Coordinates of C-alpha atoms in Angstrom, one line a residue:
Chain A
M1 CA -19.9 16.5 -30.2
A2 CA -20.9 16.9 -26.4
V3 CA -18.6 16.3 -23.7
L4 CA -19.4 15.6 -20.1
V5 CA -16.7 16.3 -17.5
V6 CA -17.6 14.8 -14.0
A7 CA -16.3 17.4 -11.3
D8 CA -13.6 16.5 -8.7
H9 CA -14.9 18.4 -5.7
T10 CA -15.1 18.3 -1.9
N11 CA -18.7 19.8 -1.9
A12 CA -17.2 23.0 -0.3
A13 CA -14.6 23.7 -3.1
L14 CA -13.6 22.4 -6.7
G15 CA -10.6 20.1 -7.2
E16 CA -7.9 21.5 -9.5
A17 CA -8.3 18.3 -11.4
T18 CA -11.4 19.4 -12.8
A19 CA -10.1 22.2 -14.7
K20 CA -7.2 20.2 -15.8
T21 CA -9.9 17.6 -17.3
V22 CA -11.9 20.4 -19.0
A23 CA -8.4 21.2 -20.7
A24 CA -8.5 17.5 -22.0
A25 CA -12.1 17.9 -22.9
Q26 CA -11.2 20.9 -25.1
K27 CA -8.7 18.6 -27.2
L28 CA -11.8 16.4 -28.1
G29 CA -13.9 19.5 -29.1
G30 CA -17.8 20.2 -28.9
D31 CA -19.8 21.8 -26.1
I32 CA -18.5 21.0 -22.6
D33 CA -20.8 20.4 -19.7
I34 CA -19.8 19.8 -16.1
L35 CA -21.7 17.6 -13.4
V36 CA -21.1 18.2 -9.8
A37 CA -22.7 15.5 -8.0
G38 CA -22.5 15.9 -4.4
Q39 CA -24.6 17.4 -1.2
G40 CA -24.3 21.0 -0.3
A41 CA -22.0 21.3 -3.4
R42 CA -23.1 24.8 -4.5
P43 CA -19.8 26.5 -3.9
A44 CA -18.3 23.7 -6.0
A45 CA -20.9 24.3 -8.7
D46 CA -20.3 28.0 -8.8
A47 CA -16.4 27.6 -9.0
A48 CA -17.0 25.1 -12.0
A49 CA -19.2 27.9 -13.7
K50 CA -16.4 30.2 -13.9
L51 CA -14.3 27.8 -15.8
A52 CA -13.5 29.3 -19.1
G53 CA -15.1 27.2 -22.2
V54 CA -18.0 25.4 -20.3
R55 CA -21.5 25.6 -21.8
K56 CA -23.4 24.8 -18.5
V57 CA -23.0 23.2 -15.0
L58 CA -25.3 20.7 -13.8
L59 CA -25.7 20.2 -10.1
A60 CA -27.0 16.9 -8.6
E61 CA -27.3 16.6 -5.0
S62 CA -28.3 13.8 -2.4
D63 CA -26.7 12.3 0.6
A64 CA -25.0 9.6 -1.2
L65 CA -23.5 11.8 -3.8
G66 CA -22.3 14.0 -0.9
H67 CA -19.9 10.9 -0.1
Q68 CA -19.1 10.2 -3.9
L69 CA -20.3 6.7 -3.3
A70 CA -19.7 4.7 -6.6
E71 CA -23.2 3.6 -6.9
A72 CA -24.9 6.8 -6.5
V73 CA -22.4 8.8 -8.8
T74 CA -22.7 6.3 -11.6
D75 CA -26.4 6.2 -11.7
T76 CA -26.8 9.7 -11.8
V77 CA -24.1 10.1 -14.6
V78 CA -25.7 7.3 -16.3
S79 CA -29.1 9.0 -16.2
L80 CA -27.5 12.1 -18.3
A81 CA -25.3 10.1 -20.4
G82 CA -27.9 10.0 -23.4
G83 CA -26.9 13.8 -24.2
Y84 CA -23.0 13.1 -24.5
D85 CA -20.6 11.6 -26.7
A86 CA -17.8 11.2 -24.3
I87 CA -17.7 11.4 -20.5
L88 CA -14.3 12.6 -18.8
I89 CA -13.5 11.9 -15.5
P90 CA -10.6 12.8 -13.5
A91 CA -8.2 10.1 -12.3
T92 CA -8.2 10.9 -8.6
S93 CA -9.3 8.2 -6.1
A94 CA -12.7 9.2 -6.3
G95 CA -12.8 9.1 -10.2
K96 CA -11.0 5.9 -10.4
N97 CA -13.5 4.4 -7.9
Y98 CA -16.8 5.5 -10.0
S99 CA -15.7 5.6 -13.7
P100 CA -15.3 1.9 -14.7
R101 CA -18.7 1.2 -13.0
I102 CA -20.2 4.1 -15.1
A103 CA -18.1 2.6 -18.5
A104 CA -19.6 -1.0 -17.6
K105 CA -23.1 0.3 -17.1
L106 CA -22.8 1.8 -20.3
D107 CA -21.2 -1.6 -22.0
V108 CA -18.3 0.2 -23.2
N109 CA -14.6 -0.1 -22.1
Q110 CA -12.8 2.7 -19.9
I111 CA -9.9 4.5 -21.6
T112 CA -7.6 4.9 -18.4
D113 CA -5.2 7.4 -17.4
V114 CA -5.2 9.3 -20.5
I115 CA -2.2 11.8 -21.0
E116 CA -2.5 12.7 -24.5
V117 CA -5.6 13.4 -26.6
V118 CA -4.5 12.6 -30.2
S119 CA -7.9 12.7 -31.9
P120 CA -11.3 12.2 -30.6
D121 CA -11.2 8.5 -30.6
T122 CA -7.5 8.1 -30.1
F123 CA -5.7 8.6 -26.9
V124 CA -2.2 8.0 -25.2
R125 CA -2.0 6.2 -22.0
P126 CA 0.8 4.9 -19.8
I127 CA 1.1 1.0 -19.1
Y128 CA 3.3 -0.9 -16.9
A129 CA 3.9 1.6 -14.4
G130 CA 4.6 4.2 -17.3
N131 CA 7.5 2.3 -18.7
A132 CA 5.5 2.0 -22.0
L133 CA 3.0 4.5 -23.6
E134 CA 0.0 2.8 -25.4
T135 CA -1.7 4.7 -28.4
V136 CA -5.3 3.3 -28.4
Q137 CA -8.3 3.9 -30.6
S138 CA -11.7 3.0 -29.5
S139 CA -14.7 2.2 -31.8
D140 CA -17.2 2.5 -28.8
A141 CA -19.9 5.3 -29.8
K142 CA -19.8 6.5 -26.5
K143 CA -16.5 7.1 -24.7
V144 CA -15.6 6.9 -21.1
I145 CA -12.0 8.2 -20.4
T146 CA -10.3 8.8 -17.2
V147 CA -7.7 11.9 -17.6
R148 CA -4.6 11.9 -15.6
P149 CA -4.7 15.6 -14.2
T150 CA -0.7 16.0 -14.2
A151 CA -0.6 15.8 -17.9
F152 CA -3.0 18.8 -18.7
K153 CA -2.6 22.5 -17.7
P154 CA -5.7 23.7 -16.1
V155 CA -8.0 26.2 -18.1
A156 CA -8.3 29.6 -16.6
D157 CA -11.3 31.2 -14.8
G158 CA -13.3 33.6 -17.1
G159 CA -16.4 31.8 -17.8
S160 CA -19.8 32.4 -16.4
A161 CA -21.7 29.3 -17.3
P162 CA -25.3 28.8 -15.8
V163 CA -25.9 26.5 -13.1
E164 CA -28.8 24.1 -13.8
T165 CA -30.0 21.7 -11.1
V166 CA -30.7 18.1 -12.3
A167 CA -32.1 15.2 -10.3
A168 CA -29.7 12.5 -8.5
A169 CA -30.7 9.1 -9.7
P170 CA -32.9 7.5 -6.9
A171 CA -31.2 4.8 -4.7
A172 CA -31.4 1.2 -6.0
G173 CA -31.1 -0.3 -3.0
R174 CA -27.9 -2.3 -3.4
E175 CA -25.3 0.3 -2.7
A176 CA -22.7 0.5 -0.1
G177 CA -23.6 2.4 2.9
F178 CA -21.4 5.4 4.1
V179 CA -20.0 4.7 7.8
G180 CA -17.3 7.3 8.1
E181 CA -14.4 9.2 7.1
E182 CA -11.1 10.1 8.4
V183 CA -9.6 12.8 6.4
V184 CA -6.7 14.5 7.8
K185 CA -6.9 18.5 7.5
S186 CA -3.5 20.0 6.5
D187 CA -2.2 23.6 5.8
R188 CA 0.1 22.1 3.5
P189 CA -0.8 22.1 -0.4
E190 CA -2.3 19.0 -1.7
L191 CA 0.1 16.5 -3.1
A192 CA -1.3 15.8 -6.4
G193 CA -1.3 19.3 -7.6
A194 CA 1.5 21.1 -5.6
K195 CA 4.3 23.0 -7.3
I196 CA 6.8 21.5 -4.9
V197 CA 6.9 18.2 -3.3
V198 CA 9.5 16.9 -0.7
S199 CA 9.3 13.2 -0.2
G200 CA 11.1 10.8 2.3
G201 CA 12.0 7.4 1.8
R202 CA 13.0 4.1 4.0
A203 CA 16.3 5.7 5.0
M204 CA 14.5 7.9 7.4
G205 CA 14.3 4.8 9.7
S206 CA 11.1 6.0 11.8
A207 CA 8.0 8.1 11.8
E208 CA 9.6 10.5 14.2
E209 CA 12.5 11.1 12.0
F210 CA 10.2 11.3 9.0
H211 CA 8.3 13.9 10.9
R212 CA 11.4 15.8 12.0
V213 CA 13.3 15.9 8.8
I214 CA 10.8 15.8 6.0
E215 CA 8.1 18.0 7.2
P216 CA 10.2 21.2 8.2
L217 CA 11.8 21.1 4.8
A218 CA 8.5 20.9 3.1
D219 CA 7.0 23.7 5.1
K220 CA 9.9 26.1 4.4
L221 CA 9.4 25.5 0.8
G222 CA 5.8 25.5 1.0
A223 CA 5.7 22.1 -0.2
A224 CA 3.4 19.1 -0.1
V225 CA 4.9 16.0 1.7
G226 CA 5.3 12.6 -0.2
A227 CA 6.7 9.3 0.6
S228 CA 7.9 6.1 -1.1
R229 CA 5.9 2.9 -0.7
A230 CA 8.8 1.4 1.5
A231 CA 8.4 4.4 4.0
V232 CA 4.7 4.1 3.9
D233 CA 4.9 0.2 4.3
A234 CA 7.4 0.8 7.3
G235 CA 4.6 3.1 9.0
Y236 CA 6.9 6.1 8.5
A237 CA 4.2 8.2 6.7
P238 CA 0.4 7.9 6.1
N239 CA -0.7 6.0 3.2
D240 CA -2.1 8.8 1.2
Y241 CA 1.4 10.0 0.9
Q242 CA 2.5 7.4 -1.3
V243 CA 4.1 8.5 -4.7
G244 CA 4.0 5.8 -7.3
Q245 CA 2.3 3.4 -9.8
T246 CA -0.1 2.5 -7.1
G247 CA -0.3 5.9 -5.3
K248 CA -0.3 9.4 -6.1
V249 CA 1.0 10.6 -9.5
V250 CA 2.7 14.0 -9.3
A251 CA 4.4 16.3 -11.6
P252 CA 5.2 19.4 -9.7
D253 CA 7.9 22.2 -10.7
L254 CA 10.4 20.7 -7.9
Y255 CA 10.4 17.2 -6.4
I256 CA 12.9 16.7 -3.7
A257 CA 13.5 12.9 -3.0
V258 CA 15.1 12.4 0.6
G259 CA 16.8 8.7 1.0
I260 CA 14.8 7.3 -1.8
S261 CA 16.5 5.0 -3.7
G262 CA 13.9 4.9 -6.7
A263 CA 12.2 1.6 -7.5
I264 CA 10.5 1.8 -10.8
Q265 CA 7.3 1.8 -9.3
H266 CA 8.1 5.2 -7.5
L267 CA 9.5 6.5 -10.5
A268 CA 6.3 6.0 -12.2
G269 CA 4.7 8.4 -9.7
M270 CA 7.2 11.4 -10.3
K271 CA 9.2 11.4 -13.2
D272 CA 7.2 13.9 -15.2
S273 CA 8.3 16.2 -12.6
K274 CA 10.0 19.3 -14.1
V275 CA 12.9 19.6 -12.0
I276 CA 14.1 16.4 -9.8
V277 CA 16.6 16.6 -6.7
A278 CA 17.9 13.6 -5.1
I279 CA 19.7 13.4 -1.7
N280 CA 20.7 9.8 -1.1
K281 CA 24.0 8.5 0.5
D282 CA 24.4 5.6 -2.1
A283 CA 25.8 7.2 -5.3
D284 CA 24.4 4.1 -7.3
A285 CA 20.6 4.6 -6.4
P286 CA 18.7 4.4 -9.4
I287 CA 16.9 7.7 -8.4
F288 CA 20.1 9.6 -9.5
Q289 CA 19.3 8.3 -12.9
V290 CA 16.4 10.6 -13.3
A291 CA 17.5 13.4 -11.2
D292 CA 18.6 16.8 -12.5
Y293 CA 20.6 17.4 -9.5
G294 CA 21.9 15.0 -7.0
I295 CA 23.6 15.3 -3.6
V296 CA 25.4 12.1 -2.5
G297 CA 25.5 12.2 1.2
D298 CA 23.7 11.5 4.3
Y299 CA 20.3 13.3 4.5
K300 CA 21.1 13.7 8.3
T301 CA 23.8 16.6 7.3
V302 CA 22.5 17.4 3.7
V303 CA 18.8 18.4 4.8
P304 CA 20.1 20.9 7.8
E305 CA 22.3 22.5 5.4
L306 CA 19.8 22.8 2.8
M307 CA 17.5 24.4 5.5
A308 CA 20.3 26.9 6.2
A309 CA 20.9 27.4 2.6
L310 CA 17.3 28.2 2.1
G311 CA 17.5 31.0 4.7
Chain B
M1 CA -19.5 -18.2 2.8
K2 CA -18.0 -18.8 -0.6
V3 CA -15.1 -16.5 -2.1
L4 CA -14.1 -16.0 -5.6
V5 CA -10.8 -14.7 -6.1
P6 CA -9.9 -13.5 -9.9
V7 CA -6.1 -13.7 -10.2
K8 CA -4.0 -12.5 -13.1
R9 CA -0.5 -13.7 -14.7
V10 CA 1.4 -10.6 -15.3
I11 CA 5.1 -9.8 -15.8
D12 CA 7.0 -10.2 -12.6
Y13 CA 7.3 -6.5 -10.7
N14 CA 11.0 -6.6 -10.5
V15 CA 11.5 -7.0 -14.4
K16 CA 12.5 -4.1 -16.4
V17 CA 9.9 -3.6 -19.0
R18 CA 11.0 -3.3 -22.7
V19 CA 9.1 -2.0 -25.4
K20 CA 9.4 -4.2 -28.7
P21 CA 11.1 -2.3 -31.6
D22 CA 8.2 -2.7 -34.0
Q23 CA 6.1 -1.0 -31.5
T24 CA 3.4 -3.9 -31.0
G25 CA 3.7 -4.2 -27.3
V26 CA 6.0 -5.3 -24.7
D27 CA 8.4 -8.0 -24.9
L28 CA 7.2 -10.7 -22.9
A29 CA 9.5 -13.5 -24.4
N30 CA 11.6 -15.2 -21.7
V31 CA 10.5 -12.9 -19.2
K32 CA 9.9 -13.9 -15.5
M33 CA 5.8 -13.8 -14.9
S34 CA 4.1 -13.9 -11.6
M35 CA 1.0 -13.3 -9.9
N36 CA -0.3 -9.8 -9.8
P37 CA 0.8 -8.3 -6.6
F38 CA -2.4 -7.2 -5.6
D39 CA -3.9 -10.3 -6.5
E40 CA -1.5 -12.1 -4.0
I41 CA -3.1 -9.6 -1.4
A42 CA -6.7 -10.5 -2.3
T43 CA -5.8 -14.4 -2.3
E44 CA -4.4 -14.0 1.1
E45 CA -7.3 -12.1 2.4
A46 CA -9.7 -14.8 1.2
V47 CA -7.5 -17.5 2.6
R48 CA -7.4 -15.6 6.1
M49 CA -11.2 -15.5 5.9
K50 CA -11.1 -19.2 5.5
E51 CA -8.8 -19.7 8.3
K52 CA -10.9 -17.6 10.8
G53 CA -14.0 -19.5 9.8
V54 CA -15.6 -16.9 7.9
A55 CA -15.3 -18.2 4.6
T56 CA -15.9 -22.0 3.6
E57 CA -14.5 -22.3 0.1
V58 CA -12.0 -20.2 -1.8
I59 CA -11.9 -20.5 -5.6
A60 CA -9.3 -18.6 -7.7
V61 CA -10.2 -17.9 -11.4
S62 CA -8.0 -16.8 -13.9
I63 CA -8.2 -15.8 -17.6
G64 CA -4.9 -16.1 -19.9
P65 CA -3.0 -18.5 -21.6
V66 CA -2.2 -22.2 -20.6
Q67 CA 0.5 -21.1 -18.2
A68 CA -1.9 -19.1 -16.2
Q69 CA -2.5 -22.4 -14.7
E70 CA 0.9 -21.9 -12.8
T71 CA -0.8 -18.5 -11.1
I72 CA -3.7 -20.6 -10.2
R73 CA -1.6 -23.2 -8.6
T74 CA 0.2 -20.4 -6.4
A75 CA -3.3 -19.3 -5.0
L76 CA -4.0 -23.0 -4.5
A77 CA -0.8 -23.3 -2.7
M78 CA -1.6 -20.3 -0.8
G79 CA -4.7 -21.9 0.4
A80 CA -7.4 -21.5 -2.2
D81 CA -9.4 -24.9 -2.8
R82 CA -9.9 -25.1 -6.3
G83 CA -9.3 -23.2 -9.4
I84 CA -10.9 -22.4 -12.9
L85 CA -8.9 -21.3 -15.8
I86 CA -10.5 -19.8 -18.6
Q87 CA -8.1 -20.2 -21.2
T88 CA -7.2 -17.7 -24.1
D89 CA -4.3 -16.3 -26.1
V90 CA -6.2 -13.2 -26.6
D91 CA -5.3 -10.1 -24.3
V92 CA -8.7 -9.8 -22.8
D93 CA -9.7 -6.1 -22.2
P94 CA -11.3 -5.4 -18.7
L95 CA -15.0 -5.2 -19.8
A96 CA -14.9 -8.5 -21.4
V97 CA -13.0 -9.9 -18.3
A98 CA -15.8 -8.7 -16.1
K99 CA -18.4 -10.3 -18.4
L100 CA -16.3 -13.6 -18.0
L101 CA -16.3 -13.3 -14.2
K102 CA -20.1 -12.4 -14.1
A103 CA -20.5 -15.7 -16.1
V104 CA -18.5 -17.6 -13.6
I105 CA -20.5 -16.1 -10.7
A106 CA -23.7 -17.2 -12.3
E107 CA -22.5 -20.7 -12.2
E108 CA -20.7 -20.6 -8.6
N109 CA -22.9 -18.3 -6.7
P110 CA -20.1 -16.8 -4.3
D111 CA -21.1 -14.4 -1.4
L112 CA -17.8 -12.5 -1.9
V113 CA -15.7 -11.4 -4.5
V114 CA -12.1 -10.2 -3.4
M115 CA -9.7 -9.1 -6.2
G116 CA -6.7 -6.9 -6.7
K117 CA -7.5 -3.2 -7.3
Q118 CA -5.4 -3.1 -10.6
A119 CA -3.1 -5.2 -12.6
I120 CA 0.6 -3.9 -13.0
D121 CA 0.6 -4.4 -16.8
G122 CA -2.4 -2.7 -18.1
D123 CA -2.7 -0.5 -15.0
N124 CA -6.3 -0.2 -15.7
N125 CA -7.8 -0.3 -12.2
A126 CA -11.2 -1.1 -13.5
V127 CA -12.4 -5.0 -13.4
G128 CA -13.5 -4.9 -9.9
Q129 CA -15.8 -2.0 -10.4
M130 CA -17.0 -3.2 -13.8
L131 CA -17.9 -6.6 -12.3
A132 CA -19.9 -4.9 -9.5
A133 CA -21.5 -2.8 -12.1
L134 CA -22.5 -5.7 -14.3
L135 CA -24.0 -7.8 -11.1
D136 CA -25.6 -4.7 -9.8
W137 CA -23.6 -5.5 -6.5
P138 CA -22.2 -3.0 -4.1
Q139 CA -18.5 -2.4 -4.3
A140 CA -15.8 -1.1 -1.9
T141 CA -12.4 -0.6 -3.8
F142 CA -8.9 0.2 -2.5
A143 CA -9.7 -2.0 0.9
S144 CA -6.9 -1.6 3.6
K145 CA -9.2 -3.4 6.2
I146 CA -12.0 -5.9 5.9
E147 CA -14.2 -7.4 8.5
V148 CA -17.1 -9.7 7.5
A149 CA -20.1 -10.7 9.9
D150 CA -23.7 -11.3 9.4
G151 CA -23.9 -11.1 5.9
K152 CA -22.0 -7.8 5.7
A153 CA -18.6 -6.3 5.3
S154 CA -17.4 -3.3 6.9
V155 CA -14.5 -2.0 4.5
T156 CA -11.8 0.7 5.3
R157 CA -10.8 2.4 1.9
E158 CA -8.0 4.4 1.0
I159 CA -9.0 8.0 -0.4
D160 CA -7.5 11.2 -1.1
G161 CA -6.4 12.8 2.4
G162 CA -7.2 9.6 4.6
L163 CA -9.4 6.7 4.8
Q164 CA -13.2 6.2 4.5
T165 CA -15.3 3.4 5.8
L166 CA -18.2 1.8 4.1
E167 CA -20.7 -1.1 4.9
V168 CA -21.7 -3.4 2.3
S169 CA -24.2 -6.1 2.3
L170 CA -22.9 -9.3 0.8
P171 CA -22.7 -10.5 -2.2
A172 CA -20.3 -7.7 -3.0
V173 CA -16.9 -6.8 -4.9
I174 CA -14.0 -5.6 -2.7
T175 CA -10.6 -4.5 -4.2
A176 CA -7.6 -4.9 -2.3
D177 CA -4.9 -2.2 -1.8
L178 CA -1.4 -2.5 -0.7
R179 CA -1.7 -2.2 2.9
L180 CA -4.7 -4.9 3.5
N181 CA -2.2 -7.5 4.4
E182 CA 1.1 -9.1 3.6
P183 CA 0.6 -12.1 1.3
R184 CA 2.5 -15.1 2.9
Y185 CA 5.0 -17.5 1.1
A186 CA 3.4 -21.0 0.1
S187 CA 5.3 -23.8 2.2
L188 CA 6.6 -26.8 0.4
P189 CA 4.0 -29.0 1.6
N190 CA 1.3 -26.6 0.7
I191 CA 2.9 -26.5 -2.8
M192 CA 2.9 -30.2 -3.1
K193 CA -0.7 -30.5 -1.9
A194 CA -1.8 -27.6 -4.4
K195 CA -0.7 -30.1 -7.1
K196 CA -3.6 -32.1 -6.3
K197 CA -6.0 -29.7 -6.0
E198 CA -8.7 -29.3 -9.3
I199 CA -8.4 -26.9 -11.9
A200 CA -11.5 -26.7 -14.7
I201 CA -10.0 -25.5 -17.6
K202 CA -12.8 -23.6 -19.7
T203 CA -12.9 -21.3 -23.0
A204 CA -14.4 -18.0 -23.2
A205 CA -17.0 -19.5 -25.7
D206 CA -18.1 -21.8 -22.9
Y207 CA -19.5 -18.7 -20.9
G208 CA -20.8 -17.1 -24.5
V209 CA -18.5 -13.8 -24.1
D210 CA -16.8 -12.3 -26.9
V211 CA -13.3 -11.5 -26.3
A212 CA -12.6 -9.6 -29.1
S213 CA -11.6 -6.0 -28.1
K214 CA -13.2 -3.0 -29.3
L215 CA -10.1 -0.6 -28.1
K216 CA -7.5 -1.1 -30.8
V217 CA -3.9 -0.6 -30.0
L218 CA -2.3 1.3 -32.6
K219 CA 1.3 1.3 -31.0
V220 CA 3.2 0.9 -27.8
T221 CA 6.1 3.3 -27.3
E222 CA 8.8 4.0 -25.1
P223 CA 8.3 7.0 -22.8
P224 CA 10.6 10.0 -23.4
K225 CA 13.6 9.2 -21.4
R226 CA 14.8 11.6 -18.4
S227 CA 18.6 11.9 -18.4
A228 CA 20.9 11.9 -15.2
G229 CA 21.6 15.3 -14.5
V230 CA 24.7 16.5 -12.5
K231 CA 26.1 15.7 -8.8
V232 CA 26.4 19.0 -6.9
E233 CA 28.7 19.1 -3.9
N234 CA 26.7 20.6 -1.4
A235 CA 23.6 22.2 -0.1
A236 CA 24.4 25.8 -0.8
E237 CA 25.2 24.9 -4.7
L238 CA 22.2 23.1 -4.8
V239 CA 20.2 26.1 -3.9
A240 CA 22.0 28.4 -6.0
K241 CA 21.4 26.1 -9.2
L242 CA 17.6 25.8 -8.3
K243 CA 17.4 29.6 -8.3
T244 CA 19.4 30.6 -11.0
E245 CA 19.7 27.5 -13.4
A246 CA 16.5 25.9 -13.1
G247 CA 14.3 28.8 -12.0
V248 CA 12.3 26.7 -9.6
L249 CA 12.9 28.7 -6.3

């Protein structure tokens, strides 16, 4: 048994989802290699080499890989696939983009968003926004699996695997071209892996209010900022703040929902948090059904009191 | 330019999902079904392309039971020109769906496929990428903006931390994210008109695709339930409990 983990990274750094996907790979058993496909990605590869339990790190570099373009990543992974029984990919936005393309090129189904490895061919995954869990058994000889990072504890550092350079697959001429990227640089922790998340909902009423109320509370707690779909749709918060079925799935130690009613699509993205706090003036809001601690009240008074109580 | 829009009939997004007691699946008996919300967004985008004169024909394709005709009628009422139903009672897995769509594309030769990024039942987020792979077409997933001109599409995509813009030469597969547009409600006259539009009924065998799944569902279970906790009176009490009782501060 040999498993290839495709790393989540930003070239300069390794994403935490990689160490969590290695943890899932260990449940499958066998040798684990990590592919870092990027450009100028030596720092990410070096970080991957330090993860415990890794046999070797493969580093493939090209311009197209530098932008994680699906066509380029797919062709490179497929060129290496012969040596592996399973390919594990973190279910980040980059991984979700290229993983099904890899699966189809290998003529196998993807096993999506795995939260538990029952055995090397049997897995548990959420369906219907996490309202049901499906246990599936794959008879495909080669398995392509995306791993929900929040469901696995990251493996520790402590390894010293060799880094081998491998060839990036040549461009086939029918790929998407990279035009540009607008990525917001933030000093806050990344939403998907944060220990504490403060999320705001429709009750904020405006982008200014979201900014004024949610962000200082998050900064006081060293937390990441999230939002409900309603708040994002209304333009109060940027798209990539969205927590839910179709946004980010988070499982922090502490999730504070401010002015969020708790639609099932939102609960799908945060109900595995260790402790949930809800602040809402509607005592019947569904968010209270999953909250460990609830305060019924207007966030306009509760949040300043909370800021004061935190000191 | 011809645009193909695959649409799926799924449980309505407002319905509370119930797992069957025998753990064989989710109870869909007497439950409201609708078009997958992301497919509505894709249909809206294709219809807008037609209204702008960028697209000449919009074809809605569905794979599912006989009732999936209603889903196609919804797309036709929104402005699609005609429909194709590949009728099957099998729960077709994403790879087989992609293979069926590839076969439809071989007959229809569209310049663009616009489809939802994921269906809200299986939550796989896979068919668009798989279809692009099988066709060897470029893909642009999670689109929040699409501009088509001169045989190319400029697509703004939602990624972790922000937005990415790609240019894909057509033909291509684009998958729609939530923010691409707000789908219209079909007007009554358009619903009436849609009844006269053509829907071709096919089977998977017509396209020579085996829809038997290689992924066996052993069981479907309820997720662990969270129980409601306690209401606290004020922020000071909350902070105290988070520090001592929960130990997360």
